[in-house]
PDB file of C-alpha atoms in Angstrom:
ATOM      1  CA  TRP A 257     216.498 156.354  96.018  1.00  0.00           C
ATOM      2  CA  GLY A 258     215.503 155.028  99.587  1.00  0.00           C
ATOM      3  CA  LEU A 259     215.266 157.832 102.288  1.00  0.00           C
ATOM      4  CA  GLU A 260     217.818 157.487 105.425  1.00  0.00           C
ATOM      5  CA  ILE A 261     216.958 157.985 108.970  1.00  0.00           C
ATOM      6  CA  ASN A 262     220.544 158.991 110.064  1.00  0.00           C
ATOM      7  CA  GLU A 263     221.796 160.402 106.285  1.00  0.00           C
ATOM      8  CA  PRO A 264     225.154 162.318 106.903  1.00  0.00           C
ATOM      9  CA  GLU A 265     224.759 165.491 106.738  1.00  0.00           C
ATOM     10  CA  SER A 266     227.630 166.745 105.492  1.00  0.00           C
ATOM     11  CA  PRO A 267     229.895 169.657 107.273  1.00  0.00           C
ATOM     12  CA  ALA A 268     228.943 173.052 105.678  1.00  0.00           C
ATOM     13  CA  LYS A 269     231.560 174.167 103.129  1.00  0.00           C
ATOM     14  CA  SER A 270     230.173 177.595 101.266  1.00  0.00           C
ATOM     15  CA  GLU A 271     230.006 175.395  97.985  1.00  0.00           C
ATOM     16  CA  PRO A 272     227.405 176.109  94.875  1.00  0.00           C
ATOM     17  CA  GLY A 273     226.203 172.290  96.710  1.00  0.00           C
ATOM     18  CA  GLU A 274     225.754 173.845 100.620  1.00  0.00           C
ATOM     19  CA  GLU A 275     222.136 174.831 100.227  1.00  0.00           C
ATOM     20  CA  PHE A 276     221.403 171.437 101.010  1.00  0.00           C
ATOM     21  CA  ARG A 277     221.806 169.797 104.232  1.00  0.00           C
ATOM     22  CA  MET A 278     221.136 165.804 102.852  1.00  0.00           C
ATOM     23  CA  GLU A 279     223.648 164.803 101.265  1.00  0.00           C
ATOM     24  CA  LYS A 280     221.925 162.600  98.506  1.00  0.00           C
ATOM     25  CA  LEU A 281     220.289 165.965  97.297  1.00  0.00           C
ATOM     26  CA  LYS A 282     223.357 167.822  96.922  1.00  0.00           C
ATOM     27  CA  GLN A 283     224.453 164.666  95.075  1.00  0.00           C
ATOM     28  CA  LEU A 284     221.637 165.563  92.932  1.00  0.00           C
ATOM     29  CA  TRP A 285     221.963 168.977  92.684  1.00  0.00           C
ATOM     30  CA  GLU A 286     224.821 168.621  91.589  1.00  0.00           C
ATOM     31  CA  LYS A 287     224.821 166.115  88.764  1.00  0.00           C
ATOM     32  CA  ALA A 288     222.258 168.478  87.080  1.00  0.00           C
ATOM     33  CA  ARG A 289     224.807 171.589  87.636  1.00  0.00           C
ATOM     34  CA  ARG A 290     227.105 169.268  85.239  1.00  0.00           C
ATOM     35  CA  LEU A 291     224.055 168.814  82.729  1.00  0.00           C
ATOM     36  CA  HIS A 292     224.160 171.788  81.071  1.00  0.00           C
ATOM     37  CA  LEU A 293     219.958 172.744  81.971  1.00  0.00           C
ATOM     38  CA  SER A 294     219.527 175.973  81.208  1.00  0.00           C
ATOM     39  CA  PRO A 295     219.633 178.621  84.014  1.00  0.00           C
ATOM     40  CA  VAL A 296     215.567 178.310  84.371  1.00  0.00           C
ATOM     41  CA  LYS A 297     215.060 174.854  84.822  1.00  0.00           C
ATOM     42  CA  LEU A 298     218.246 174.978  86.986  1.00  0.00           C
ATOM     43  CA  ALA A 299     215.978 177.462  89.961  1.00  0.00           C
ATOM     44  CA  GLU A 300     213.092 174.930  89.007  1.00  0.00           C
ATOM     45  CA  LEU A 301     214.745 171.908  89.654  1.00  0.00           C
ATOM     46  CA  HIS A 302     216.092 173.880  93.078  1.00  0.00           C
ATOM     47  CA  ALA A 303     212.924 174.966  94.223  1.00  0.00           C
ATOM     48  CA  ASP A 304     212.320 170.620  93.837  1.00  0.00           C
ATOM     49  CA  LEU A 305     214.903 169.589  96.038  1.00  0.00           C
ATOM     50  CA  LYS A 306     214.254 172.222  98.329  1.00  0.00           C
ATOM     51  CA  ILE A 307     210.301 171.105  98.583  1.00  0.00           C
ATOM     52  CA  GLN A 308     211.804 167.601  98.543  1.00  0.00           C
ATOM     53  CA  GLU A 309     214.187 168.199 101.553  1.00  0.00           C
ATOM     54  CA  ARG A 310     212.293 169.693 103.615  1.00  0.00           C
ATOM     55  CA  ASP A 311     209.246 166.749 103.400  1.00  0.00           C
ATOM     56  CA  GLU A 312     211.892 164.505 103.798  1.00  0.00           C
ATOM     57  CA  LEU A 313     213.844 166.427 107.271  1.00  0.00           C
ATOM     58  CA  ASN A 314     209.969 166.558 108.046  1.00  0.00           C
ATOM     59  CA  TRP A 315     209.351 162.936 107.296  1.00  0.00           C
ATOM     60  CA  LYS A 316     212.411 162.037 109.906  1.00  0.00           C
ATOM     61  CA  LYS A 317     210.726 163.947 113.066  1.00  0.00           C
ATOM     62  CA  LEU A 318     207.915 162.231 111.953  1.00  0.00           C
ATOM     63  CA  LYS A 319     209.387 158.723 112.084  1.00  0.00           C
ATOM     64  CA  ILE A 320     210.598 159.272 115.030  1.00  0.00           C
ATOM     65  CA  GLU A 321     208.335 159.909 117.059  1.00  0.00           C
ATOM     66  CA  GLY A 322     206.680 156.564 115.378  1.00  0.00           C
ATOM     67  CA  LEU A 323     204.075 158.863 113.022  1.00  0.00           C
ATOM     68  CA  ASP A 324     204.327 156.716 109.291  1.00  0.00           C
ATOM     69  CA  GLU A 325     204.098 153.311 110.476  1.00  0.00           C
ATOM     70  CA  ASP A 326     202.535 152.018 107.687  1.00  0.00           C
ATOM     71  CA  GLY A 327     205.201 153.490 105.971  1.00  0.00           C
ATOM     72  CA  GLU A 328     202.971 155.479 103.415  1.00  0.00           C
ATOM     73  CA  LYS A 329     204.569 158.803 103.961  1.00  0.00           C
ATOM     74  CA  GLU A 330     208.140 157.303 103.044  1.00  0.00           C
ATOM     75  CA  ALA A 331     206.840 155.613 100.136  1.00  0.00           C
ATOM     76  CA  LYS A 332     204.953 158.880  98.991  1.00  0.00           C
ATOM     77  CA  LEU A 333     208.093 160.415  99.467  1.00  0.00           C
ATOM     78  CA  ILE A 334     209.994 158.547  97.477  1.00  0.00           C
ATOM     79  CA  ARG A 335     207.974 158.562  94.224  1.00  0.00           C
ATOM     80  CA  ASN A 336     207.682 162.565  94.354  1.00  0.00           C
ATOM     81  CA  LEU A 337     211.929 161.666  93.892  1.00  0.00           C
ATOM     82  CA  ASN A 338     211.011 160.121  91.522  1.00  0.00           C
ATOM     83  CA  VAL A 339     209.067 162.114  89.055  1.00  0.00           C
ATOM     84  CA  ILE A 340     211.692 165.322  89.570  1.00  0.00           C
ATOM     85  CA  LEU A 341     214.223 162.791  88.348  1.00  0.00           C
ATOM     86  CA  ALA A 342     212.191 162.041  85.479  1.00  0.00           C
ATOM     87  CA  ARG A 343     211.301 165.785  85.003  1.00  0.00           C
ATOM     88  CA  TYR A 344     214.779 167.035  84.816  1.00  0.00           C
ATOM     89  CA  GLY A 345     215.906 163.679  82.578  1.00  0.00           C
ATOM     90  CA  LEU A 346     218.529 162.788  86.426  1.00  0.00           C
ATOM     91  CA  ASP A 347     217.559 159.605  86.270  1.00  0.00           C
ATOM     92  CA  GLY A 348     219.786 158.516  83.019  1.00  0.00           C
ATOM     93  CA  ARG A 349     216.615 158.212  80.754  1.00  0.00           C
ATOM     94  CA  LYS A 350     217.589 161.256  78.384  1.00  0.00           C
ATOM     95  CA  GLU A 351     214.245 160.274  76.372  1.00  0.00           C
ATOM     96  CA  ALA A 352     212.225 160.343  79.504  1.00  0.00           C
ATOM     97  CA  GLN A 353     213.362 164.599  79.959  1.00  0.00           C
ATOM     98  CA  MET A 354     209.831 165.881  80.743  1.00  0.00           C
ATOM     99  CA  VAL A 355     208.202 169.221  79.032  1.00  0.00           C
ATOM    100  CA  HIS A 356     208.236 172.106  81.847  1.00  0.00           C
ATOM    101  CA  SER A 357     205.212 173.780  81.296  1.00  0.00           C
ATOM    102  CA  ASN A 358     206.433 176.870  82.501  1.00  0.00           C
ATOM    103  CA  SER A 359     209.987 176.396  80.998  1.00  0.00           C
ATOM    104  CA  LEU A 360     210.267 179.660  77.791  1.00  0.00           C
ATOM    105  CA  SER A 361     211.910 177.386  75.914  1.00  0.00           C
ATOM    106  CA  ASP A 362     208.608 175.193  74.975  1.00  0.00           C
ATOM    107  CA  SER A 363     206.774 178.349  73.903  1.00  0.00           C
ATOM    108  CA  ALA A 364     208.709 176.917  70.344  1.00  0.00           C
ATOM    109  CA  GLN A 365     205.194 174.449  68.909  1.00  0.00           C
ATOM    110  CA  ASP A 366     207.209 172.450  67.417  1.00  0.00           C
ATOM    111  CA  ASP A 367     207.442 170.335  69.814  1.00  0.00           C
ATOM    112  CA  GLY A 368     204.419 167.928  69.762  1.00  0.00           C
ATOM    113  CA  LEU A 369     202.315 167.222  72.541  1.00  0.00           C
ATOM    114  CA  GLY A 370     202.984 163.395  72.499  1.00  0.00           C
ATOM    115  CA  ASP A 371     199.352 162.642  72.483  1.00  0.00           C
ATOM    116  CA  PRO A 372     197.085 161.918  68.737  1.00  0.00           C
ATOM    117  CA  ARG A 373     194.045 163.231  70.458  1.00  0.00           C
ATOM    118  CA  LEU A 374     195.728 166.455  71.922  1.00  0.00           C
ATOM    119  CA  GLU A 375     197.819 167.021  68.278  1.00  0.00           C
ATOM    120  CA  LYS A 376     194.441 166.638  66.944  1.00  0.00           C
ATOM    121  CA  LEU A 377     192.362 169.782  69.246  1.00  0.00           C
ATOM    122  CA  TRP A 378     195.587 171.827  68.994  1.00  0.00           C
ATOM    123  CA  HIS A 379     195.667 171.896  65.265  1.00  0.00           C
ATOM    124  CA  LYS A 380     191.615 172.439  65.114  1.00  0.00           C
ATOM    125  CA  ALA A 381     192.155 174.870  67.317  1.00  0.00           C
ATOM    126  CA  LYS A 382     195.181 176.897  65.791  1.00  0.00           C
ATOM    127  CA  THR A 383     192.977 177.428  62.701  1.00  0.00           C
ATOM    128  CA  SER A 384     189.575 177.962  64.043  1.00  0.00           C
ATOM    129  CA  GLY A 385     190.117 181.291  64.111  1.00  0.00           C
ATOM    130  CA  LYS A 386     188.345 181.811  67.760  1.00  0.00           C
ATOM    131  CA  PHE A 387     191.466 182.822  68.946  1.00  0.00           C
ATOM    132  CA  SER A 388     193.812 185.783  68.894  1.00  0.00           C
ATOM    133  CA  SER A 389     197.652 185.289  69.160  1.00  0.00           C
ATOM    134  CA  GLU A 390     197.627 186.176  72.907  1.00  0.00           C
ATOM    135  CA  GLU A 391     194.780 183.700  73.365  1.00  0.00           C
ATOM    136  CA  LEU A 392     196.846 180.890  71.319  1.00  0.00           C
ATOM    137  CA  ASP A 393     199.490 181.500  73.550  1.00  0.00           C
ATOM    138  CA  LYS A 394     198.148 180.940  76.663  1.00  0.00           C
ATOM    139  CA  LEU A 395     196.204 177.744  75.712  1.00  0.00           C
ATOM    140  CA  TRP A 396     199.402 176.881  74.560  1.00  0.00           C
ATOM    141  CA  LYS A 397     200.443 176.621  78.519  1.00  0.00           C
ATOM    142  CA  GLU A 398     197.183 175.037  78.717  1.00  0.00           C
ATOM    143  CA  PHE A 399     197.896 171.789  76.277  1.00  0.00           C
ATOM    144  CA  LEU A 400     201.710 171.651  77.660  1.00  0.00           C
ATOM    145  CA  HIS A 401     200.429 171.611  81.295  1.00  0.00           C
ATOM    146  CA  HIS A 402     198.833 168.928  80.385  1.00  0.00           C
ATOM    147  CA  LYS A 403     201.724 166.906  78.903  1.00  0.00           C
ATOM    148  CA  GLU A 404     203.161 166.989  81.624  1.00  0.00           C
ATOM    149  CA  LYS A 405     200.516 165.896  84.100  1.00  0.00           C
ATOM    150  CA  VAL A 406     200.382 162.492  82.331  1.00  0.00           C
ATOM    151  CA  ALA A 407     203.835 162.277  82.079  1.00  0.00           C
ATOM    152  CA  GLU A 408     204.064 163.048  85.776  1.00  0.00           C
ATOM    153  CA  TYR A 409     201.182 160.255  85.996  1.00  0.00           C
ATOM    154  CA  ASN A 410     203.059 157.610  83.907  1.00  0.00           C
ATOM    155  CA  VAL A 411     206.109 158.119  85.732  1.00  0.00           C
ATOM    156  CA  LEU A 412     204.604 157.405  89.143  1.00  0.00           C
ATOM    157  CA  LEU A 413     202.107 154.529  87.728  1.00  0.00           C
ATOM    158  CA  GLU A 414     205.435 153.097  86.962  1.00  0.00           C
ATOM    159  CA  THR A 415     207.528 153.580  90.000  1.00  0.00           C
ATOM    160  CA  LEU A 416     203.731 151.494  91.989  1.00  0.00           C
ATOM    161  CA  SER A 417     204.205 148.913  89.251  1.00  0.00           C
ATOM    162  CA  ARG A 418     207.960 148.196  90.444  1.00  0.00           C
ATOM    163  CA  THR A 419     207.105 148.329  94.033  1.00  0.00           C
ATOM    164  CA  GLU A 420     204.299 146.333  93.238  1.00  0.00           C
ATOM    165  CA  GLU A 421     206.206 143.694  92.078  1.00  0.00           C
ATOM    166  CA  VAL A 422     208.499 143.836  94.667  1.00  0.00           C
ATOM    167  CA  TYR A 423     206.259 143.274  97.023  1.00  0.00           C
ATOM    168  CA  ASP A 424     204.936 140.229  95.203  1.00  0.00           C
ATOM    169  CA  ASN A 425     208.289 138.535  94.543  1.00  0.00           C
ATOM    170  CA  VAL A 426     209.215 139.457  98.460  1.00  0.00           C
ATOM    171  CA  ILE A 427     206.071 138.449 100.238  1.00  0.00           C
ATOM    172  CA  SER A 428     204.082 135.131 100.030  1.00  0.00           C
ATOM    173  CA  PRO A 429     200.034 136.118  99.726  1.00  0.00           C
ATOM    174  CA  SER A 430     199.892 135.048 103.722  1.00  0.00           C
ATOM    175  CA  ASP A 431     202.574 137.222 104.542  1.00  0.00           C
ATOM    176  CA  ARG A 432     201.153 140.124 103.070  1.00  0.00           C
ATOM    177  CA  SER A 433     200.621 142.298 105.725  1.00  0.00           C
ATOM    178  CA  GLN A 434     197.710 144.696 105.885  1.00  0.00           C
ATOM    179  CA  VAL A 435     199.986 147.401 106.061  1.00  0.00           C
ATOM    180  CA  LYS A 436     201.440 146.672 102.780  1.00  0.00           C
ATOM    181  CA  ASP A 437     197.583 146.598 101.246  1.00  0.00           C
ATOM    182  CA  ASP A 438     196.764 149.860 103.002  1.00  0.00           C
ATOM    183  CA  VAL A 439     199.653 151.130 101.254  1.00  0.00           C
ATOM    184  CA  LEU A 440     199.218 150.330  97.932  1.00  0.00           C
ATOM    185  CA  HIS A 441     195.492 151.284  98.613  1.00  0.00           C
ATOM    186  CA  SER A 442     196.359 154.657  99.239  1.00  0.00           C
ATOM    187  CA  LYS A 443     198.705 155.324  96.489  1.00  0.00           C
ATOM    188  CA  HIS A 444     196.483 154.101  94.488  1.00  0.00           C
ATOM    189  CA  SER A 445     194.102 156.991  96.010  1.00  0.00           C
ATOM    190  CA  GLU A 446     196.686 158.967  94.543  1.00  0.00           C
ATOM    191  CA  LEU A 447     196.369 158.014  91.091  1.00  0.00           C
ATOM    192  CA  LYS A 448     193.331 158.210  91.175  1.00  0.00           C
ATOM    193  CA  ASP A 449     192.885 161.481  91.955  1.00  0.00           C
ATOM    194  CA  ARG A 450     195.472 162.404  88.923  1.00  0.00           C
ATOM    195  CA  LEU A 451     193.406 161.060  86.515  1.00  0.00           C
ATOM    196  CA  ARG A 452     190.794 162.362  87.660  1.00  0.00           C
ATOM    197  CA  SER A 453     192.686 165.794  87.431  1.00  0.00           C
ATOM    198  CA  ILE A 454     193.800 164.800  84.072  1.00  0.00           C
ATOM    199  CA  ASN A 455     190.632 163.752  82.434  1.00  0.00           C
ATOM    200  CA  GLN A 456     189.079 167.371  83.881  1.00  0.00           C
ATOM    201  CA  GLY A 457     191.717 168.770  82.158  1.00  0.00           C
ATOM    202  CA  LEU A 458     191.316 166.942  78.800  1.00  0.00           C
ATOM    203  CA  ASP A 459     187.875 167.809  79.388  1.00  0.00           C
ATOM    204  CA  ARG A 460     188.318 171.114  79.465  1.00  0.00           C
ATOM    205  CA  LEU A 461     190.775 171.252  76.802  1.00  0.00           C
ATOM    206  CA  ARG A 462     188.306 169.389  74.186  1.00  0.00           C
ATOM    207  CA  LYS A 463     185.588 172.549  75.221  1.00  0.00           C
ATOM    208  CA  VAL A 464     188.216 175.176  74.990  1.00  0.00           C
ATOM    209  CA  SER A 465     189.587 174.509  71.948  1.00  0.00           C
ATOM    210  CA  HIS A 466     185.918 174.215  69.897  1.00  0.00           C
ATOM    211  CA  GLN A 467     184.085 177.490  72.137  1.00  0.00           C
ATOM    212  CA  GLY A 468     186.781 179.557  72.613  1.00  0.00           C
ATOM    213  CA  TYR A 469     187.382 180.994  75.896  1.00  0.00           C
ATOM    214  CA  GLY A 470     184.765 182.910  77.118  1.00  0.00           C
ATOM    215  CA  PRO A 471     184.622 186.515  77.647  1.00  0.00           C
ATOM    216  CA  THR A 472     184.303 185.785  81.541  1.00  0.00           C
ATOM    217  CA  ALA A 473     187.769 183.136  81.720  1.00  0.00           C
ATOM    218  CA  GLU A 474     187.918 183.258  85.720  1.00  0.00           C
ATOM    219  CA  PHE A 475     191.593 182.551  85.829  1.00  0.00           C
ATOM    220  CA  GLU A 476     194.754 182.646  82.965  1.00  0.00           C
ATOM    221  CA  GLU A 477     197.045 180.173  84.630  1.00  0.00           C
ATOM    222  CA  PRO A 478     197.234 176.761  83.728  1.00  0.00           C
ATOM    223  CA  ARG A 479     197.874 175.170  87.064  1.00  0.00           C
ATOM    224  CA  VAL A 480     195.217 177.594  88.402  1.00  0.00           C
ATOM    225  CA  ILE A 481     192.552 176.874  86.459  1.00  0.00           C
ATOM    226  CA  ASP A 482     192.769 172.934  87.448  1.00  0.00           C
ATOM    227  CA  LEU A 483     193.099 174.018  91.002  1.00  0.00           C
ATOM    228  CA  TRP A 484     190.033 176.228  90.375  1.00  0.00           C
ATOM    229  CA  ASP A 485     187.963 172.663  88.002  1.00  0.00           C
ATOM    230  CA  LEU A 486     188.876 170.513  91.061  1.00  0.00           C
ATOM    231  CA  ALA A 487     188.303 172.614  93.760  1.00  0.00           C
ATOM    232  CA  GLN A 488     184.542 173.424  92.095  1.00  0.00           C
ATOM    233  CA  SER A 489     183.798 169.627  92.594  1.00  0.00           C
ATOM    234  CA  ALA A 490     184.974 169.206  95.884  1.00  0.00           C
ATOM    235  CA  ASN A 491     183.134 168.977  99.164  1.00  0.00           C
ATOM    236  CA  PHE A 492     183.385 172.706  99.838  1.00  0.00           C
ATOM    237  CA  THR A 493     180.616 174.723 101.580  1.00  0.00           C
ATOM    238  CA  GLU A 494     179.978 178.210  99.678  1.00  0.00           C
ATOM    239  CA  LYS A 495     182.209 180.349 101.626  1.00  0.00           C
ATOM    240  CA  GLU A 496     184.801 177.901 101.736  1.00  0.00           C
ATOM    241  CA  LEU A 497     184.937 177.600  97.415  1.00  0.00           C
ATOM    242  CA  GLU A 498     184.285 181.615  98.032  1.00  0.00           C
ATOM    243  CA  SER A 499     187.209 181.887 100.050  1.00  0.00           C
ATOM    244  CA  PHE A 500     189.186 179.339  98.012  1.00  0.00           C
ATOM    245  CA  ARG A 501     188.510 181.563  94.814  1.00  0.00           C
ATOM    246  CA  GLU A 502     190.435 184.557  96.567  1.00  0.00           C
ATOM    247  CA  GLU A 503     194.033 182.414  97.750  1.00  0.00           C
ATOM    248  CA  LEU A 504     193.729 181.297  94.283  1.00  0.00           C
ATOM    249  CA  LYS A 505     194.232 184.748  92.806  1.00  0.00           C
ATOM    250  CA  HIS A 506     196.703 185.556  95.253  1.00  0.00           C
ATOM    251  CA  PHE A 507     198.508 182.141  94.044  1.00  0.00           C
ATOM    252  CA  GLU A 508     198.270 183.629  90.212  1.00  0.00           C
ATOM    253  CA  ALA A 509     199.881 186.342  91.052  1.00  0.00           C
ATOM    254  CA  LYS A 510     202.622 184.941  92.551  1.00  0.00           C
ATOM    255  CA  ILE A 511     202.502 182.568  89.662  1.00  0.00           C
ATOM    256  CA  GLU A 512     202.488 185.599  87.382  1.00  0.00           C
ATOM    257  CA  LYS A 513     205.783 187.404  89.340  1.00  0.00           C
ATOM    258  CA  HIS A 514     207.883 183.871  89.831  1.00  0.00           C
ATOM    259  CA  SER A 515     206.669 183.798  85.614  1.00  0.00           C
ATOM    260  CA  HIS A 516     208.440 187.895  85.189  1.00  0.00           C
ATOM    261  CA  TYR A 517     211.789 186.465  87.167  1.00  0.00           C
ATOM    262  CA  GLN A 518     211.803 183.869  84.110  1.00  0.00           C
ATOM    263  CA  LYS A 519     212.108 185.939  82.337  1.00  0.00           C
ATOM    264  CA  GLN A 520     214.396 188.220  83.388  1.00  0.00           C
ATOM    265  CA  LEU A 521     216.617 184.952  84.074  1.00  0.00           C
ATOM    266  CA  GLU A 522     216.686 183.959  81.120  1.00  0.00           C
ATOM    267  CA  VAL A 523     217.535 187.184  79.148  1.00  0.00           C
ATOM    268  CA  SER A 524     220.216 187.740  82.098  1.00  0.00           C
ATOM    269  CA  HIS A 525     222.076 184.702  81.106  1.00  0.00           C
ATOM    270  CA  GLN A 526     222.116 185.993  77.342  1.00  0.00           C
ATOM    271  CA  LYS A 527     223.465 189.190  78.446  1.00  0.00           C
ATOM    272  CA  LEU A 528     225.947 187.657  80.605  1.00  0.00           C
ATOM    273  CA  LYS A 529     226.759 184.573  77.310  1.00  0.00           C
ATOM    274  CA  HIS A 530     226.906 187.814  75.070  1.00  0.00           C
ATOM    275  CA  VAL A 531     229.426 189.691  77.980  1.00  0.00           C
ATOM    276  CA  GLU A 532     231.795 187.095  78.565  1.00  0.00           C
ATOM    277  CA  SER A 533     232.630 186.902  74.572  1.00  0.00           C
ATOM    278  CA  PHE A 534     233.370 190.069  74.306  1.00  0.00           C
ATOM    279  CA  GLY A 535     233.034 192.683  77.757  1.00  0.00           C
ATOM    280  CA  ASP A 536     235.852 193.490  79.905  1.00  0.00           C
ATOM    281  CA  SER A 537     236.534 192.005  83.217  1.00  0.00           C
ATOM    282  CA  GLU A 538     234.905 194.514  85.143  1.00  0.00           C
ATOM    283  CA  HIS A 539     231.563 193.878  83.437  1.00  0.00           C
ATOM    284  CA  VAL A 540     231.420 190.098  83.142  1.00  0.00           C
ATOM    285  CA  SER A 541     231.925 189.873  87.423  1.00  0.00           C
ATOM    286  CA  ARG A 542     229.170 192.873  87.199  1.00  0.00           C
ATOM    287  CA  SER A 543     226.662 191.002  84.981  1.00  0.00           C
ATOM    288  CA  ARG A 544     227.614 187.516  86.757  1.00  0.00           C
ATOM    289  CA  GLU A 545     226.806 189.110  89.790  1.00  0.00           C
ATOM    290  CA  ARG A 546     223.314 190.403  88.658  1.00  0.00           C
ATOM    291  CA  HIS A 547     222.829 186.445  87.537  1.00  0.00           C
ATOM    292  CA  ALA A 548     223.945 185.241  90.350  1.00  0.00           C
ATOM    293  CA  LEU A 549     221.150 187.476  92.359  1.00  0.00           C
ATOM    294  CA  LEU A 550     218.203 186.697  89.469  1.00  0.00           C
ATOM    295  CA  GLN A 551     219.048 183.550  89.876  1.00  0.00           C
ATOM    296  CA  GLY A 552     218.516 183.626  93.113  1.00  0.00           C
ATOM    297  CA  LYS A 553     215.353 184.852  93.591  1.00  0.00           C
ATOM    298  CA  THR A 554     213.572 183.114  90.930  1.00  0.00           C
ATOM    299  CA  GLN A 555     214.641 179.769  92.897  1.00  0.00           C
ATOM    300  CA  GLU A 556     213.316 181.855  95.534  1.00  0.00           C
ATOM    301  CA  LEU A 557     210.037 181.945  94.177  1.00  0.00           C
ATOM    302  CA  GLY A 558     209.981 178.857  92.637  1.00  0.00           C
ATOM    303  CA  TYR A 559     210.104 177.589  95.882  1.00  0.00           C
ATOM    304  CA  LYS A 560     207.454 179.670  97.336  1.00  0.00           C
ATOM    305  CA  VAL A 561     204.829 178.662  94.053  1.00  0.00           C
ATOM    306  CA  LYS A 562     205.159 175.096  94.902  1.00  0.00           C
ATOM    307  CA  LYS A 563     205.163 175.339  98.078  1.00  0.00           C
ATOM    308  CA  HIS A 564     202.047 177.147  97.904  1.00  0.00           C
ATOM    309  CA  LEU A 565     200.490 174.475  95.046  1.00  0.00           C
ATOM    310  CA  GLN A 566     200.806 171.430  98.044  1.00  0.00           C
ATOM    311  CA  ASP A 567     199.063 173.670 100.231  1.00  0.00           C
ATOM    312  CA  LEU A 568     196.716 174.217  98.143  1.00  0.00           C
ATOM    313  CA  SER A 569     196.627 170.858  96.596  1.00  0.00           C
ATOM    314  CA  SER A 570     195.949 169.070  99.903  1.00  0.00           C
ATOM    315  CA  ARG A 571     192.777 171.181 101.222  1.00  0.00           C
ATOM    316  CA  ILE A 572     191.366 170.070  97.999  1.00  0.00           C
ATOM    317  CA  SER A 573     192.505 166.576  98.871  1.00  0.00           C
ATOM    318  CA  ARG A 574     190.974 166.788 101.986  1.00  0.00           C
ATOM    319  CA  ALA A 575     187.392 168.176 101.531  1.00  0.00           C
ATOM    320  CA  ARG A 576     187.209 165.161  98.370  1.00  0.00           C
ATOM    321  CA  HIS A 577     188.326 162.788 100.940  1.00  0.00           C
ATOM    322  CA  ASN A 578     186.174 164.200 103.671  1.00  0.00           C
ATOM    323  CA  GLU A 579     183.386 163.033 101.267  1.00  0.00           C
ATOM    324  CA  LEU A 580     183.800 159.149 100.826  1.00  0.00           C
TER     325      LEU A 580
END
C-alpha cells in the first residue's frame, strides 16, 4: 500500500463507503464489511481508517509543500496501515488477526495470551486470592492490552525488515543515501519507544500480579495506565506532569463512554438479529434505525478516543526526545 499524491478521490455517492474520500480506504472498508466482523470491531476499524485518512491527507499537503524530504512521514503512514490491516485480518492472513483489548468478545479468558510468561503470571494471579472478580476482569484487560502491543510491535518489526531488505537489494552501499539511513534510524526509534512501553508494561503486570492492586490505583484503563507510566519517566516538569495527569482523567472518561457505547452496540446487534428473525417489518426497520445510530455514535467516539491517544502519545514522545 504505497501512498499516492494524486490518488483519485471518487465521486460522492451515498453508498456505505462514501464517508471515505480515498479510494484505497474505501476499498478496504468495503472488504471489511464483507468479512462479517462484529459491529464493535467494524466501528473500531472505521475509526482507525478515519484517522489514517486524516493523516494521509495532511501528509499530502506537507508533500506538496516539500516538507517530507526524507520520506519518513510517508514511511510511518505505510507502517500504520500495515498494523491496521493485520489488526483486522485484512492482510490476507487469517491467523494474524490480532486481539482487540477493548472488544467485548475477548472477555472469554480461554483465548490464551500467546506467551508462556504471561500465561504463568495470569494463572498465578487468578489463583492467588488477592483479586476480587472485578479486579481480575481489570487485570485480564491489562494482559490483553499487553498481548495486542506485542502483536503490533511484531507487525512493525516485520514491515521494517521488509523495508530494509528492499533497501539492501536495490541500493548498493555506496549509494545508500543519508536520507535512507535517517528513515531507518527514526523507524528504529519508533520501535525503541514501543519496546520500552512493552517492557514497562511487563514489569507492571509482574508487580500487580504479585502484589495485587493497591488502594491508590490512579487509573483503571490499560491505555491510560500505560501513558501515565511513560509520562512519569519522560522529561516533564512537575507542573506539566500534573496537567498531563488531569488530561488523562478526561481521556479515561472518554474511553469509558466509548466502552459504554460499544456494549450498547453489541446488545443492539443481538436484538436486531432477534427482531429480523421474528419481528414485523415496522419493528425491523425501527431496530435497524436504532442500530445504525448506535453504530455511528460508537464510530465517532472511537475516532475521538484514537485521536486523543495519538495527541497524548506524541506529547510524551516529544518530551522524551527533548532529553536526548
